[in-house]
Short mmCIF file of C-alpha atoms in Angstrom, two decimals:
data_model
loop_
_atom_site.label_atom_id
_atom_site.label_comp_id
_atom_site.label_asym_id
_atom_site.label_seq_id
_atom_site.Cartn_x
_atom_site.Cartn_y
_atom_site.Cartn_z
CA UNK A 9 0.00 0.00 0.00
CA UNK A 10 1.23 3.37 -0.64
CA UNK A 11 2.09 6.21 1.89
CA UNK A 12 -0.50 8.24 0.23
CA UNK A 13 -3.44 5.53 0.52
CA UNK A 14 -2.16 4.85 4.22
CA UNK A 15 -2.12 8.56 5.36
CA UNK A 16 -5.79 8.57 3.71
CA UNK A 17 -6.63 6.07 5.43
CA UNK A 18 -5.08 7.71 8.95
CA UNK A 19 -7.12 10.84 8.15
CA UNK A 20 -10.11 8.98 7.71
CA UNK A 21 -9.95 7.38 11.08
CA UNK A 22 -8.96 10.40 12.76
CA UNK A 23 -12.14 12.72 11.15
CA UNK A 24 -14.89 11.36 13.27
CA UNK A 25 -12.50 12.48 16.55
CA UNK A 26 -11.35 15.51 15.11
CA UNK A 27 -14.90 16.69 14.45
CA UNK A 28 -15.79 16.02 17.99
CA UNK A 29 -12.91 17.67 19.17
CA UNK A 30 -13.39 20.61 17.44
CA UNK A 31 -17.67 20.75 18.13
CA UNK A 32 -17.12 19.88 21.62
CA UNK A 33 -13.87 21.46 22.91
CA UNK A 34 -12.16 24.17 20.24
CA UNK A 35 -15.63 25.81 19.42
CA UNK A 36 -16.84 26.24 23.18
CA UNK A 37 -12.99 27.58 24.01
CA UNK A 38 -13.76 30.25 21.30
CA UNK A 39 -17.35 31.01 21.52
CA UNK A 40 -16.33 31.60 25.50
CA UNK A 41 -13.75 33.28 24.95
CA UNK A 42 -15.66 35.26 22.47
CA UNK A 43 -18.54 36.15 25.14
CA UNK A 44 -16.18 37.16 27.90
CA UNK A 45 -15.68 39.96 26.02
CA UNK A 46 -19.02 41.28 26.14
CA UNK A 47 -21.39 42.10 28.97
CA UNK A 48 -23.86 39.21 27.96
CA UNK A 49 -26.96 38.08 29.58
CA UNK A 50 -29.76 35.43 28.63
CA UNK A 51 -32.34 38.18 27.32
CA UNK A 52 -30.14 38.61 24.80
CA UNK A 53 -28.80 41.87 25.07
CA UNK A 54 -25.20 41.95 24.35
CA UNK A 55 -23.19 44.99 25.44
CA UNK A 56 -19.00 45.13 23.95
CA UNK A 57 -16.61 45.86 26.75
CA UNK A 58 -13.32 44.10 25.32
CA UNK A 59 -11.56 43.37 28.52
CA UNK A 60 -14.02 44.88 31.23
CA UNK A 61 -15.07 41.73 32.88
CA UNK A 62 -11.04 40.91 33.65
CA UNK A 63 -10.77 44.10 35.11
CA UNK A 64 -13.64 43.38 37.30
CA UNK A 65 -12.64 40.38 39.01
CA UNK A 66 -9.32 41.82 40.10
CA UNK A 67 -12.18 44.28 42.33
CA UNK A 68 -14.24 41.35 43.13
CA UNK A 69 -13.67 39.90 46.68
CA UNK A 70 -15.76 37.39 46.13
CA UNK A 71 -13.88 36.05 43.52
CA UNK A 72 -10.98 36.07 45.02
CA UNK A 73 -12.45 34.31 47.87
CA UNK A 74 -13.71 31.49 45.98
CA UNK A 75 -10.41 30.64 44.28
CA UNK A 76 -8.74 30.65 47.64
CA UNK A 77 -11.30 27.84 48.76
CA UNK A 78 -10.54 26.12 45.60
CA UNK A 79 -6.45 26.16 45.82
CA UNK A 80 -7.34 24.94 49.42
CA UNK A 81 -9.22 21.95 48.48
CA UNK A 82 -6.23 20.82 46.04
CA UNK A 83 -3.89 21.08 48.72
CA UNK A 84 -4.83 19.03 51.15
CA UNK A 85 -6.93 16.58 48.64
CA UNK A 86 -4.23 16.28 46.33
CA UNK A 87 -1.78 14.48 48.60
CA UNK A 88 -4.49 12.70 50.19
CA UNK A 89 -5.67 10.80 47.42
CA UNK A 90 -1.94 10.31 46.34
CA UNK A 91 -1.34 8.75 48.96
CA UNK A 92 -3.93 6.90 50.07
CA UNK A 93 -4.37 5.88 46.27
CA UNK A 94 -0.98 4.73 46.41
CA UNK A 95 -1.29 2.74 49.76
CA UNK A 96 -3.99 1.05 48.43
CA UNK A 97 -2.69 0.07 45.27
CA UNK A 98 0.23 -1.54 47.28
CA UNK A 99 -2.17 -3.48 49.46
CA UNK A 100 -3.81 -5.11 46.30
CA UNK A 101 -0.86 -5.88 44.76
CA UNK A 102 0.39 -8.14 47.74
CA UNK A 103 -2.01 -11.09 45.99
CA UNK A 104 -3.01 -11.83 49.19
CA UNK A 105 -6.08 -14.57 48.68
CA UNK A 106 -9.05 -12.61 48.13
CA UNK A 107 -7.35 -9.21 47.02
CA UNK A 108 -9.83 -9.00 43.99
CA UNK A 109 -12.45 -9.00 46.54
CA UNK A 110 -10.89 -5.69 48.05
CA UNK A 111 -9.50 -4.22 44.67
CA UNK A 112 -13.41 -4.39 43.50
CA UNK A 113 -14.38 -3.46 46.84
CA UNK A 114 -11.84 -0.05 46.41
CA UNK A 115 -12.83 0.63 43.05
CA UNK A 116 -16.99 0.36 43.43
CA UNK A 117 -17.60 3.85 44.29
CA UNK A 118 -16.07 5.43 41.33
CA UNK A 119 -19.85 3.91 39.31
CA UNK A 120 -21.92 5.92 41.90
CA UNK A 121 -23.08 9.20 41.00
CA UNK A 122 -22.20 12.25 42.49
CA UNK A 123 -25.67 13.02 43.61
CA UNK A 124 -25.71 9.16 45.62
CA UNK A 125 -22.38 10.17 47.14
CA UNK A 126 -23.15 13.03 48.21
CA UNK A 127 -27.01 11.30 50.01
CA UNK A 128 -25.05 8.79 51.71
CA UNK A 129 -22.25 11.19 53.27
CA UNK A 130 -24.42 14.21 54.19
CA UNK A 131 -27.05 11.76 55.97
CA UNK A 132 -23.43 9.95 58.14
CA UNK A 133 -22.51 13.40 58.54
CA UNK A 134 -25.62 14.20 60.13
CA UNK A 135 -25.86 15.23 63.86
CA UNK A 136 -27.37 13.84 66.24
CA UNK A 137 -28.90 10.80 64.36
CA UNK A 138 -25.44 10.38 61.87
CA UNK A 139 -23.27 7.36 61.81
CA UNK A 140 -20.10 9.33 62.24
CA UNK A 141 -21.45 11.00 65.35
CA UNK A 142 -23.44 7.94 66.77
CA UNK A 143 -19.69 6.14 65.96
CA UNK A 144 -17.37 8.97 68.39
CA UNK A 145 -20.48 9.18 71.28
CA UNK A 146 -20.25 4.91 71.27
CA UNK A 147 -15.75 5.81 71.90
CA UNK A 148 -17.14 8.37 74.62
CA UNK A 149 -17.22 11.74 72.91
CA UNK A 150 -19.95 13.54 74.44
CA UNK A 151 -20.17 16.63 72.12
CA UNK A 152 -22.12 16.85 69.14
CA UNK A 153 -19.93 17.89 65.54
CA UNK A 154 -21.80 19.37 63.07
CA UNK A 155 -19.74 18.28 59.97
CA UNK A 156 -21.54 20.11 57.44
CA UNK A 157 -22.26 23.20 58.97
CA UNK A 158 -19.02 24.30 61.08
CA UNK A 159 -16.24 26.13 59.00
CA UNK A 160 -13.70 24.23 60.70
CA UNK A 161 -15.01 20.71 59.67
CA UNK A 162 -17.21 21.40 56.52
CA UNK A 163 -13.62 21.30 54.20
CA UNK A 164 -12.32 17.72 55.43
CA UNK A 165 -16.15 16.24 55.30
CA UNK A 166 -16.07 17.02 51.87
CA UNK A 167 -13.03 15.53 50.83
CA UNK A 168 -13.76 12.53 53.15
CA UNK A 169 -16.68 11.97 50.69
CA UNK A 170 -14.45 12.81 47.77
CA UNK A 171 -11.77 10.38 48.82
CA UNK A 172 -14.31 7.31 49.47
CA UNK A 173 -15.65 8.56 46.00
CA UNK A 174 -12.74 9.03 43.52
CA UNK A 175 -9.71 6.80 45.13
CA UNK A 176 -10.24 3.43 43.66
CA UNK A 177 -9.31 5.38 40.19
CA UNK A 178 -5.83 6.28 41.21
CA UNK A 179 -5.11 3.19 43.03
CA UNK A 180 -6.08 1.50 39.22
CA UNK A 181 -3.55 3.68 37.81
CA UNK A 182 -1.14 3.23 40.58
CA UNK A 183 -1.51 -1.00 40.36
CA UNK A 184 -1.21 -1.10 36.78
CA UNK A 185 2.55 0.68 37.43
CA UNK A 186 3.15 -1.35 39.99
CA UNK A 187 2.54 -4.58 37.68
CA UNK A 188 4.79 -3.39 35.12
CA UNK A 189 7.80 -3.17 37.38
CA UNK A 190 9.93 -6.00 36.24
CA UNK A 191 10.60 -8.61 39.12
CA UNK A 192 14.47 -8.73 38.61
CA UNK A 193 14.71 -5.31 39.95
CA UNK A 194 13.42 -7.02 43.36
CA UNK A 195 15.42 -10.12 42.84
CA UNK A 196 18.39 -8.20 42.61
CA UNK A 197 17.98 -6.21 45.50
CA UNK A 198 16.79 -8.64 47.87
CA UNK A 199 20.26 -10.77 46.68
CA UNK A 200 21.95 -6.97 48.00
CA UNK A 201 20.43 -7.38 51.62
CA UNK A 202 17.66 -4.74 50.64
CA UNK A 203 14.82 -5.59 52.72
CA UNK A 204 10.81 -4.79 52.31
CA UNK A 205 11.05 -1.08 52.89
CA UNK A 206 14.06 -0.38 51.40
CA UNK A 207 12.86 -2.53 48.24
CA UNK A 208 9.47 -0.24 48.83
CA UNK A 209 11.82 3.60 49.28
CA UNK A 210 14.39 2.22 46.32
CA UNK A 211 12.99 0.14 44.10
CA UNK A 212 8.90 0.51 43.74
CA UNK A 213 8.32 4.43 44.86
CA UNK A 214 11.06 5.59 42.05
CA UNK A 215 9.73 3.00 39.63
CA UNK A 216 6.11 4.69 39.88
CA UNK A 217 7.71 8.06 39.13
CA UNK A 218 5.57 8.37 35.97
CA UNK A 219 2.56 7.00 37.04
CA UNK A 220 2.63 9.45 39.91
CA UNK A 221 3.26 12.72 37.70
CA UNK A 222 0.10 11.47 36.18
CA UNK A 223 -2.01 10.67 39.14
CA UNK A 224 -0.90 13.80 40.47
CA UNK A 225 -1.50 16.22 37.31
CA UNK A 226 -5.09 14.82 36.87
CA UNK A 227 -6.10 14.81 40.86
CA UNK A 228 -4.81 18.41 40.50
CA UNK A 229 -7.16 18.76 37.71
CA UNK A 230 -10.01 17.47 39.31
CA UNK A 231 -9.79 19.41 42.73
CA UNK A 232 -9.43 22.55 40.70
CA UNK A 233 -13.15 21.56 38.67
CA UNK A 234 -14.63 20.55 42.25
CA UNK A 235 -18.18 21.54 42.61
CA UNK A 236 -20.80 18.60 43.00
CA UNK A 237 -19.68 17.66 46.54
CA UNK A 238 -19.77 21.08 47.67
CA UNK A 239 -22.72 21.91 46.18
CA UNK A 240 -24.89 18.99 47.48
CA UNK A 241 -23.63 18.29 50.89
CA UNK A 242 -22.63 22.36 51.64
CA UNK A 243 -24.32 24.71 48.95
CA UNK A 244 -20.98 26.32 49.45
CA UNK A 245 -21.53 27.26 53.44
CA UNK A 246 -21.55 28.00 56.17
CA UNK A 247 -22.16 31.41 54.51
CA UNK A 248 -19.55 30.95 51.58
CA UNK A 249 -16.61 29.20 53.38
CA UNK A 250 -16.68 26.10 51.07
CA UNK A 251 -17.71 28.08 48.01
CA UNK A 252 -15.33 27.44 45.26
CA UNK A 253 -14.35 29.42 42.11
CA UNK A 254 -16.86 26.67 39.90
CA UNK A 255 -19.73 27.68 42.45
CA UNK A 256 -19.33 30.93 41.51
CA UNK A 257 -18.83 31.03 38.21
CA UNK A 258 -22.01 29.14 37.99
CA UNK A 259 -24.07 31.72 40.49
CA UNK A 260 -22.42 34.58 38.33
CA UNK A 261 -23.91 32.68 34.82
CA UNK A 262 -26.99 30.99 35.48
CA UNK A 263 -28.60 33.22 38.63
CA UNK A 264 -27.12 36.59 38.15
CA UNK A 265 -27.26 36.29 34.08
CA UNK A 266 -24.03 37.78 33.69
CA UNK A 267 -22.65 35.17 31.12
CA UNK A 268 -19.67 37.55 30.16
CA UNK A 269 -18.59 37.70 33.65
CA UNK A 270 -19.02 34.18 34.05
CA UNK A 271 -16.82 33.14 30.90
CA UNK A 272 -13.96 35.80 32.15
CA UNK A 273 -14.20 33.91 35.72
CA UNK A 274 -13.47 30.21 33.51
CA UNK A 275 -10.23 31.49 31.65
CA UNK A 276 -8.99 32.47 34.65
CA UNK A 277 -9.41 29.25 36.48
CA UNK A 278 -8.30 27.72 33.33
CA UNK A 279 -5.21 29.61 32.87
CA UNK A 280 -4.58 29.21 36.66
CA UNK A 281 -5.43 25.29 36.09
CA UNK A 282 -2.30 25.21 33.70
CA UNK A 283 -0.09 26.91 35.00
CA UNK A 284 -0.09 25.26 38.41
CA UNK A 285 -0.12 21.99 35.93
CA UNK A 286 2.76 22.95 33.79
CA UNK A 287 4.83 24.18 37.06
CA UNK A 288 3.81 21.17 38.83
CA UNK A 289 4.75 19.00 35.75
CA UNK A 290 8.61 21.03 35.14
CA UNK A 291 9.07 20.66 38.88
CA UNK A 292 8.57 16.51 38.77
CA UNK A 293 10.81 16.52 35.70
CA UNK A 294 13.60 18.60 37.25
CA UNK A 295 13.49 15.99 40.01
CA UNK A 296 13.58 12.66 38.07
CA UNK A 297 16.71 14.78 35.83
CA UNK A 298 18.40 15.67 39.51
CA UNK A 299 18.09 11.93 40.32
CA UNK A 300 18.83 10.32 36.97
CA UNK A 301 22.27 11.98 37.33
CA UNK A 302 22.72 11.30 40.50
#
């Protein structure tokens, strides 16, 4: 077959994607881009103000506010789920017999929906009549918590939901890296005196290097887009201390109608998104370079 009749036949493959990609992802980057230039609203009335809206989030506390509750949430979720992703993974992968029980087990919650998440946390969150509160009076704790509606607790009952949720996916990710480290690499250090947890700090945890850029980079991604926990279990309380920057873009859009403010608000997170991303991305490089050479 000739090169011509095989990069048809490439192309050909490729066009349903590509039309997708560009329908669903490089059109709505435009067209929003394209409205958060304008002071646009749903009756239609459609007011030029090239780079207004920018302008007016640098004023807007509120914004500012929001984005802070967002970077908060991906620090202390991202290492979480790491982690705990990572911890898990390493329990599975000691074959012990009925590990596929608990790798299905682990995994499970990742079908639910967001909405039957969020029903079973917020009623074991409850006071008074909650599991998690009928669980700490049973170990003698006499005071009531209110987990959803106390600013110091609200944050870390919403990523306890979040982690039950979402951690199954990165210990997938981290077990299929841990599978593909070849077994000589274990054989050879255990014939070196290495025992279990210096095979574990040597051998595994710099073999998963990759897998944990890329467990990291998209739970980075994902705490950044966080809204459906919030927003069921919190509604962004008490008064807006769990409201993140996806909250309010979508108060700003859908119940003030200000759709140009709204689409200024998503570049922002977006361009914020990536560059903690890229940084994050150099940074892990820099460090696999630093101990390549070393």
């Amino acid at each position: 077959m000739s090169r011509w009749r095989l990069h048809t036949a490439a192309y050909a493959l490729l066009l349903p994607f590509l039309l997708f990609y560009v329908l669903f992802m490089l059109l709505p980057l435009g067209l929003g881009l394209f409205v958060s230039l304008y002071n646009w609203s749903f009756t239609g009335d459609k007011l030029f103000v090239a780079l207004d809206n920018y302008k007016d989030l640098l004023m807007d506390s509120d914004f500012w506010a929001s984005l802070w509750h967002t970077f908060y949430f991906v620090i202390i979720s991202t290492p979480t789920l790491v982690i705990l992703g990572l911890l898990l993974a390493l329990l599975v992968n000691l074959k012990l017999r009925g590990s596929w029980l608990f790798q299905t087990v682990y995994f499970l919650p990742n079908l639910l929906s967001i909405a039957v998440v969020t029903a079973v946390w917020s009623i074991m969150f409850q006071p008074y009549t909650g599991l998690i509160n009928a669980g700490l009076h049973f170990l003698g704790m006499e005071d009531e918590i209110f987990w959803l509606t106390d600013p110091g607790y609200a944050w870390y009952s919403i990523l306890t939901a979040t982690a039950w949720w979402t951690v199954g996916f990165n210990m997938i990710l981290f077990l299929a890296g841990l599978q593909e480290i070849p077994k000589d690499l274990y054989e050879a250090a255990s014939l070196d005196g290495a025992d279990r947890k210096q095979q574990l700090w040597y051998v595994t945890i710099p073999m998963l290097r990759r897998v944990t850029v890329l467990v990291t980079i998209l739970q980075v991604i994902a705490s950044f887009k966080i809204f459906g926990q919030v927003w069921l279990m919190t509604k962004g309380g008490p008064g807006n201390a769990t409201r993140t920057v996806v909250q309010y873009i979508y108060e700003t859009g859908f119940r003030q109608q200000n759709m140009g403010l709204a689409s200024a608000m998503s570049y922002v997170l977006m361009i914020v998104t990536l560059f903690i991303v890229i940084l994050q991305f150099r940074l892990m490089n820099e460090k696999e370079k630093v101990g390549g050479t070393s």
